[in-house]
Short mmCIF file of C-alpha atoms in Angstrom, two decimals:
data_model
loop_
_atom_site.label_atom_id
_atom_site.label_comp_id
_atom_site.label_asym_id
_atom_site.label_seq_id
_atom_site.Cartn_x
_atom_site.Cartn_y
_atom_site.Cartn_z
CA MET A 55 -22.01 -3.99 27.26
CA GLN A 56 -20.74 -6.24 24.46
CA THR A 57 -17.33 -7.50 25.38
CA PHE A 58 -14.39 -8.70 23.36
CA THR A 59 -11.37 -10.73 24.14
CA ILE A 60 -8.45 -8.98 22.36
CA GLU A 61 -4.82 -9.84 22.93
CA LYS A 62 -1.84 -7.81 21.76
CA PRO A 63 0.31 -9.71 19.31
CA ASP A 64 3.05 -11.75 21.08
CA HIS A 65 6.38 -10.18 20.45
CA THR A 66 8.50 -13.31 21.19
CA ILE A 67 8.66 -13.82 17.45
CA ARG A 68 9.86 -10.19 16.67
CA LYS A 69 13.61 -11.04 16.66
CA ALA A 70 13.14 -13.87 14.19
CA LEU A 71 10.98 -11.54 12.00
CA GLU A 72 13.50 -8.78 12.05
CA ASP A 73 16.35 -11.17 11.24
CA LYS A 74 14.58 -12.56 8.35
CA ILE A 75 13.82 -9.05 6.98
CA ASN A 76 17.39 -8.12 7.40
CA ASP A 77 18.71 -11.19 5.79
CA LEU A 78 16.88 -10.49 2.57
CA ALA A 79 19.22 -9.54 -0.42
CA LYS A 80 18.99 -5.83 -0.11
CA PRO A 81 20.57 -2.95 1.97
CA LYS A 82 19.27 -3.07 5.51
CA GLY A 83 16.06 -0.91 5.67
CA SER A 84 16.12 -0.07 2.00
CA LEU A 85 12.55 -1.16 1.49
CA GLY A 86 11.38 1.33 4.16
CA MET A 87 7.68 1.13 4.97
CA LEU A 88 7.42 -2.26 3.33
CA GLU A 89 9.74 -3.71 5.93
CA GLU A 90 7.69 -2.00 8.69
CA LEU A 91 4.47 -3.53 7.26
CA ALA A 92 5.95 -6.96 6.89
CA LEU A 93 7.09 -6.91 10.42
CA GLN A 94 3.56 -5.88 11.56
CA MET A 95 2.03 -8.58 9.43
CA GLY A 96 4.35 -11.19 10.91
CA LEU A 97 3.45 -10.10 14.45
CA ILE A 98 -0.31 -10.09 13.74
CA GLN A 99 -0.17 -13.55 12.22
CA GLN A 100 2.62 -14.95 14.39
CA THR A 101 4.42 -16.48 11.48
CA LEU A 102 7.56 -15.85 9.36
CA THR A 103 5.43 -16.47 6.18
CA PRO A 104 2.33 -14.09 6.53
CA GLY A 105 -0.38 -14.15 3.94
CA LEU A 106 -3.54 -12.31 2.87
CA ARG A 107 -6.77 -14.19 2.30
CA LYS A 108 -10.07 -13.18 0.96
CA PRO A 109 -10.10 -9.42 1.57
CA VAL A 110 -13.42 -7.88 2.52
CA ASN A 111 -14.59 -4.25 2.61
CA VAL A 112 -17.64 -3.85 4.73
CA ILE A 113 -19.71 -0.69 4.23
CA TYR A 114 -22.12 0.22 6.97
CA SER A 115 -24.83 2.61 5.70
CA ALA A 116 -26.98 5.02 7.64
CA ASP A 117 -28.87 8.36 8.01
CA HIS A 118 -28.34 10.93 10.71
CA GLY A 119 -30.99 13.09 12.37
CA ILE A 120 -28.52 15.99 12.49
CA ALA A 121 -28.63 16.18 8.67
CA ASP A 122 -32.06 17.91 9.15
CA GLU A 123 -30.00 20.92 10.43
CA GLY A 124 -28.42 21.51 7.02
CA VAL A 125 -24.89 20.36 8.00
CA SER A 126 -24.40 18.46 4.73
CA LYS A 127 -24.40 19.67 1.12
CA SER A 128 -26.29 16.57 0.14
CA PRO A 129 -29.92 15.72 1.14
CA LYS A 130 -30.61 12.31 3.06
CA GLU A 131 -32.08 10.54 0.07
CA VAL A 132 -28.56 10.49 -1.42
CA THR A 133 -27.71 7.70 1.06
CA ARG A 134 -30.19 5.22 -0.49
CA GLN A 135 -29.29 6.36 -3.87
CA VAL A 136 -25.59 5.58 -3.42
CA ILE A 137 -26.46 2.20 -1.90
CA HIS A 138 -28.21 1.30 -5.17
CA ASN A 139 -25.08 2.34 -6.97
CA PHE A 140 -23.08 0.12 -4.63
CA LEU A 141 -25.36 -2.72 -5.47
CA ASN A 142 -25.16 -2.04 -9.20
CA GLY A 143 -21.36 -2.01 -8.98
CA GLY A 144 -21.04 1.61 -10.23
CA ALA A 145 -19.75 3.50 -7.16
CA GLY A 146 -16.14 4.60 -6.65
CA VAL A 147 -15.35 1.84 -4.17
CA CYS A 148 -16.69 -0.77 -6.54
CA PHE A 149 -14.07 -0.43 -9.22
CA LEU A 150 -11.39 -0.46 -6.46
CA ALA A 151 -12.83 -3.56 -4.97
CA ARG A 152 -12.74 -5.29 -8.40
CA GLN A 153 -9.29 -4.14 -9.14
CA HIS A 154 -7.82 -5.43 -5.91
CA GLY A 155 -10.05 -8.53 -5.34
CA PHE A 156 -12.13 -7.37 -2.50
CA GLU A 157 -15.54 -8.72 -1.70
CA LEU A 158 -17.98 -5.87 -0.78
CA LYS A 159 -20.47 -6.25 1.93
CA ILE A 160 -23.15 -3.49 2.05
CA VAL A 161 -25.04 -3.25 5.52
CA ASP A 162 -28.23 -1.24 5.99
CA SER A 163 -27.65 0.11 9.61
CA GLU A 164 -30.23 2.87 9.83
CA VAL A 165 -31.10 4.05 6.25
CA ASP A 166 -34.30 6.20 6.16
CA PHE A 167 -35.77 3.98 3.39
CA ASP A 168 -37.52 0.67 3.02
CA PHE A 169 -35.38 -1.42 0.71
CA PRO A 170 -37.02 -4.42 -0.92
CA PRO A 171 -35.28 -7.77 -0.05
CA VAL A 172 -32.01 -7.75 -1.96
CA PRO A 173 -29.57 -10.67 -1.50
CA GLN A 174 -26.52 -8.32 -1.66
CA LEU A 175 -27.79 -6.04 0.97
CA ILE A 176 -27.34 -7.16 4.63
CA ASP A 177 -30.34 -5.89 6.67
CA ARG A 178 -29.25 -4.83 10.16
CA LYS A 179 -31.52 -1.82 10.29
CA ILE A 180 -32.16 -0.71 13.81
CA ARG A 181 -34.48 2.31 12.97
CA LYS A 182 -34.80 4.77 10.13
CA GLY A 183 -32.02 7.05 11.11
CA THR A 184 -30.74 8.38 14.33
CA ARG A 185 -32.46 11.02 16.42
CA ASN A 186 -31.21 14.65 15.98
CA PHE A 187 -28.48 15.16 18.56
CA ARG A 188 -28.94 18.91 18.36
CA TYR A 189 -31.84 18.30 20.80
CA GLU A 190 -31.45 14.80 22.15
CA ALA A 191 -29.23 11.73 22.11
CA ALA A 192 -28.86 10.06 18.81
CA MET A 193 -29.64 6.59 20.15
CA THR A 194 -30.57 4.72 23.29
CA GLY A 195 -28.16 2.52 25.20
CA ALA A 196 -29.99 -0.64 24.03
CA GLU A 197 -29.71 0.51 20.37
CA MET A 198 -26.00 1.14 20.76
CA GLU A 199 -25.61 -2.40 22.13
CA GLN A 200 -27.54 -3.75 19.22
CA ALA A 201 -25.39 -1.93 16.80
CA LEU A 202 -22.14 -3.13 18.32
CA ARG A 203 -23.37 -6.77 18.14
CA ALA A 204 -24.61 -6.37 14.60
CA GLY A 205 -21.24 -4.87 13.36
CA ALA A 206 -19.33 -7.59 15.11
CA ASP A 207 -21.58 -10.37 13.61
CA VAL A 208 -20.88 -9.20 10.03
CA VAL A 209 -17.17 -9.45 10.59
CA GLU A 210 -17.44 -12.84 12.31
CA ALA A 211 -19.18 -14.12 9.13
CA CYS A 212 -16.34 -12.83 7.05
CA TYR A 213 -13.81 -14.43 9.33
CA ARG A 214 -15.63 -17.77 9.20
CA ASN A 215 -15.61 -17.51 5.48
CA GLY A 216 -11.82 -17.54 5.47
CA SER A 217 -10.89 -13.74 5.51
CA ASN A 218 -7.90 -12.52 7.41
CA VAL A 219 -7.89 -8.93 6.21
CA ILE A 220 -10.69 -6.53 6.39
CA SER A 221 -11.53 -2.91 5.66
CA PHE A 222 -14.36 -0.68 6.72
CA GLY A 223 -16.33 2.06 4.96
CA GLU A 224 -19.38 4.11 5.44
CA MET A 225 -22.19 5.71 3.60
CA GLY A 226 -24.46 8.21 5.27
CA ILE A 227 -25.34 11.92 4.92
CA GLY A 228 -24.40 13.67 8.31
CA ASN A 229 -21.70 11.30 9.42
CA THR A 230 -18.86 13.69 9.22
CA ALA A 231 -20.81 15.97 11.59
CA ALA A 232 -21.17 12.97 14.00
CA SER A 233 -17.50 12.08 13.58
CA SER A 234 -16.46 15.69 14.45
CA MET A 235 -18.42 15.39 17.68
CA TRP A 236 -16.64 12.18 18.56
CA MET A 237 -13.28 13.72 17.72
CA THR A 238 -13.71 16.79 19.93
CA CYS A 239 -15.14 14.86 22.84
CA LEU A 240 -12.62 12.06 22.76
CA THR A 241 -9.46 14.04 22.12
CA ASP A 242 -10.33 17.55 23.66
CA ILE A 243 -9.17 19.02 20.35
CA PRO A 244 -11.26 22.17 19.76
CA LEU A 245 -14.43 21.66 17.77
CA ILE A 246 -13.37 24.28 15.15
CA GLU A 247 -10.38 22.03 14.25
CA CYS A 248 -12.65 18.99 13.77
CA VAL A 249 -15.24 20.40 11.37
CA GLY A 250 -14.67 20.20 7.69
CA ALA A 251 -16.44 20.46 4.26
CA GLY A 252 -17.79 16.82 4.37
CA SER A 253 -19.45 16.03 0.94
CA GLY A 254 -18.53 19.50 -0.36
CA LEU A 255 -19.77 22.56 1.80
CA ASP A 256 -18.40 25.90 0.81
CA ARG A 257 -17.04 28.27 3.53
CA ASP A 258 -20.49 29.46 4.52
CA GLY A 259 -21.65 25.95 4.77
CA VAL A 260 -18.70 24.90 7.00
CA ASN A 261 -19.50 27.89 9.30
CA HIS A 262 -23.14 26.93 9.60
CA LYS A 263 -22.07 23.34 10.30
CA TYR A 264 -19.69 24.53 12.95
CA ARG A 265 -22.49 26.71 14.60
CA ILE A 266 -24.89 23.84 14.75
CA LEU A 267 -22.35 21.41 16.11
CA GLN A 268 -21.25 24.02 18.72
CA ALA A 269 -24.81 24.48 19.78
CA SER A 270 -25.11 20.63 20.06
CA LEU A 271 -22.03 20.41 22.22
CA ASP A 272 -23.25 23.25 24.48
CA ASN A 273 -26.56 21.36 24.90
CA TYR A 274 -24.89 18.01 25.58
CA PRO A 275 -25.62 16.95 29.18
CA GLY A 276 -23.30 13.93 29.34
CA SER A 277 -19.65 13.10 30.12
CA ARG A 278 -16.72 12.49 27.85
CA GLU A 279 -16.88 8.74 28.69
CA VAL A 280 -16.40 6.98 25.37
CA THR A 281 -19.76 4.89 25.27
CA GLU A 282 -21.69 8.05 26.35
CA VAL A 283 -20.15 10.02 23.48
CA MET A 284 -20.78 7.17 21.00
CA ARG A 285 -24.41 6.86 22.09
CA TYR A 286 -25.28 10.59 22.09
CA PHE A 287 -23.55 11.75 18.94
CA GLY A 288 -22.97 8.61 16.86
CA GLY A 289 -24.64 6.99 13.98
CA TYR A 290 -25.62 3.34 14.05
CA GLU A 291 -23.08 2.68 11.21
CA MET A 292 -20.34 4.26 13.08
CA VAL A 293 -21.07 2.03 16.23
CA MET A 294 -21.39 -0.93 13.99
CA ALA A 295 -17.87 -0.23 12.64
CA VAL A 296 -16.55 -0.03 16.14
CA GLY A 297 -17.96 -3.47 16.87
CA GLY A 298 -16.67 -4.81 13.56
CA MET A 299 -13.14 -3.50 14.26
CA LEU A 300 -13.05 -4.99 17.77
CA LYS A 301 -14.28 -8.29 16.45
CA ALA A 302 -11.71 -8.31 13.72
CA ALA A 303 -8.98 -7.66 16.41
CA GLU A 304 -10.38 -10.38 18.50
CA ARG A 305 -10.07 -12.74 15.45
CA LYS A 306 -6.51 -11.43 14.84
CA MET A 307 -7.40 -10.06 11.34
CA VAL A 308 -5.44 -7.33 9.61
CA ILE A 309 -7.57 -4.13 9.79
CA LEU A 310 -7.25 -1.47 7.03
CA ILE A 311 -8.29 1.87 8.36
CA ASP A 312 -9.94 4.36 5.93
CA GLY A 313 -10.49 8.02 6.25
CA PHE A 314 -11.86 10.67 8.76
CA ILE A 315 -14.93 8.78 9.90
CA MET A 316 -13.38 5.36 10.09
CA THR A 317 -10.34 6.82 11.93
CA ASN A 318 -12.90 8.24 14.58
CA CYS A 319 -14.35 4.80 14.82
CA ILE A 320 -10.95 3.18 15.60
CA LEU A 321 -10.30 6.05 17.97
CA ALA A 322 -13.50 5.08 19.90
CA ALA A 323 -12.63 1.41 19.59
CA SER A 324 -9.16 2.00 21.04
CA ARG A 325 -10.55 3.91 23.94
CA LEU A 326 -12.62 0.79 24.79
CA TYR A 327 -9.87 -1.72 23.97
CA PRO A 328 -6.37 -0.23 23.41
CA GLU A 329 -5.23 -3.70 22.25
CA VAL A 330 -6.99 -3.18 18.93
CA LEU A 331 -4.38 -0.75 17.47
CA PRO A 332 -1.52 -3.24 16.73
CA TYR A 333 -3.89 -4.91 14.24
CA CYS A 334 -4.47 -1.64 12.35
CA ILE A 335 -2.82 -0.36 9.24
CA PHE A 336 -3.74 3.20 8.64
CA GLY A 337 -4.46 3.54 4.88
CA HIS A 338 -4.19 7.26 4.17
CA CYS A 339 -4.43 10.72 5.42
CA GLY A 340 -7.40 12.35 3.71
CA ASP A 341 -8.40 15.97 3.03
CA GLU A 342 -11.20 16.22 5.60
CA ALA A 343 -10.44 18.72 8.20
CA GLY A 344 -9.15 17.04 11.36
CA HIS A 345 -7.98 13.81 9.92
CA LYS A 346 -4.28 14.52 10.25
CA TRP A 347 -4.86 15.57 13.91
CA LEU A 348 -6.66 12.34 14.62
CA LEU A 349 -3.77 10.37 13.11
CA GLU A 350 -1.40 12.26 15.31
CA VAL A 351 -3.43 11.59 18.43
CA LEU A 352 -3.32 7.86 17.47
CA GLN A 353 0.46 8.14 16.77
CA ALA A 354 -0.44 6.56 13.36
CA ARG A 355 1.61 6.79 10.23
CA PRO A 356 -0.60 6.59 7.16
CA VAL A 357 0.59 4.66 4.13
CA LEU A 358 -0.81 6.98 1.51
CA HIS A 359 -1.69 10.64 1.01
CA LEU A 360 -3.83 10.93 -2.14
CA GLY A 361 -6.10 13.77 -1.41
CA LEU A 362 -9.05 11.38 -0.96
CA ARG A 363 -12.21 12.21 0.95
CA LEU A 364 -14.74 9.74 -0.57
CA GLY A 365 -15.07 7.41 2.24
CA GLU A 366 -16.59 3.96 1.47
CA GLY A 367 -13.39 2.31 2.43
CA SER A 368 -11.77 3.66 -0.83
CA GLY A 369 -8.53 4.71 0.79
CA ALA A 370 -8.12 1.52 2.71
CA ILE A 371 -8.61 -0.56 -0.45
CA CYS A 372 -5.95 1.59 -2.26
CA THR A 373 -3.57 0.70 0.54
CA TYR A 374 -3.90 -3.09 0.04
CA PRO A 375 -1.55 -3.51 -2.80
CA ILE A 376 1.18 -1.85 -0.73
CA VAL A 377 0.43 -4.38 2.10
CA ASP A 378 0.42 -7.12 -0.47
CA SER A 379 3.88 -5.96 -1.59
CA ALA A 380 5.14 -6.10 1.99
CA VAL A 381 3.91 -9.78 2.31
CA ARG A 382 5.51 -10.65 -1.08
CA MET A 383 8.75 -9.10 -0.07
CA PHE A 384 8.79 -11.39 2.92
CA ASN A 385 7.82 -14.60 1.09
CA GLU A 386 9.47 -14.20 -2.27
CA MET A 387 12.71 -12.34 -1.92
CA HIS A 388 15.82 -14.45 -1.71
CA THR A 389 18.07 -14.22 1.30
CA PHE A 390 21.73 -13.37 0.82
CA SER A 391 22.63 -16.97 1.03
CA GLN A 392 19.96 -17.99 -1.48
CA ALA A 393 20.97 -15.36 -3.91
CA THR A 394 24.64 -16.01 -3.40
CA VAL A 395 25.13 -12.35 -2.78
CA THR A 396 27.61 -11.14 -0.18
CA LYS A 397 26.07 -8.94 2.48
CA TYR A 398 26.76 -5.40 1.81
CA PHE A 399 25.76 -3.62 5.00
#
């Protein structure tokens, strides 16, 4: 099993951070969540002057065997089509990345298509899609290990290039179905609460998706142990995201968590290494069924609620300017003495 060395942030500096925040020329607590984020940033980076450098959004892309059961409104060929749109700069996440200065890294984890060599596409393909977990495990243990390592390696390259803040996204038909299975198995929340519309299923479509997933759960011969659940129901892109998140925490990077699928990935990551959670900022609560329950399980307070359900890391990137504001508050606001303002609290 791929191992990581993750340490919780040292809280020795906490009092100094709180004193600095409280000494800024404002009523105590008046900047609300910005103050909470500033404190978290200072703890992660162990400094009174935190900063954000070279933000990256990594999108792991994949196809899922369970998609053959009609659990998604979109056919599997949409995965490769959207990847081409990523590479051409025309996808939803692309304008957000340009707006907020993110580098995009697109990873082929298991897409059922042979891409020609493209410098902007990182080839980490393990196979052309997972197996159909309706009938068998989605991947082997060796394939899961390979995916964890590959996901971590992509993040290590980002870190070595100077990045200290990273978000993760996904592209893959069938991955909300896989995420629902992770959610119910790792939280014991009933499956019916974990299944949503994905890319746009109507009521009948959601009901069909639930029946297929319930049959898959009934047929599952394994335990609720996290690596077994990841292996049996996961996608390679999801396992890569878990590896990427754990590597980011090992490198003490700020991790921006996106929507339903990536929240399931951090859930799995935290069951392996609980120390990962202090490095995470939860970007938003999306509209996919089950996301708010996941956030409650993780005791996470999302920054935004914009009704998003695109994935791709879009909600995480939307959160970035709020985090940037928290850092600027810390570094650019004057203290009461600097501003020659009498403390008024």
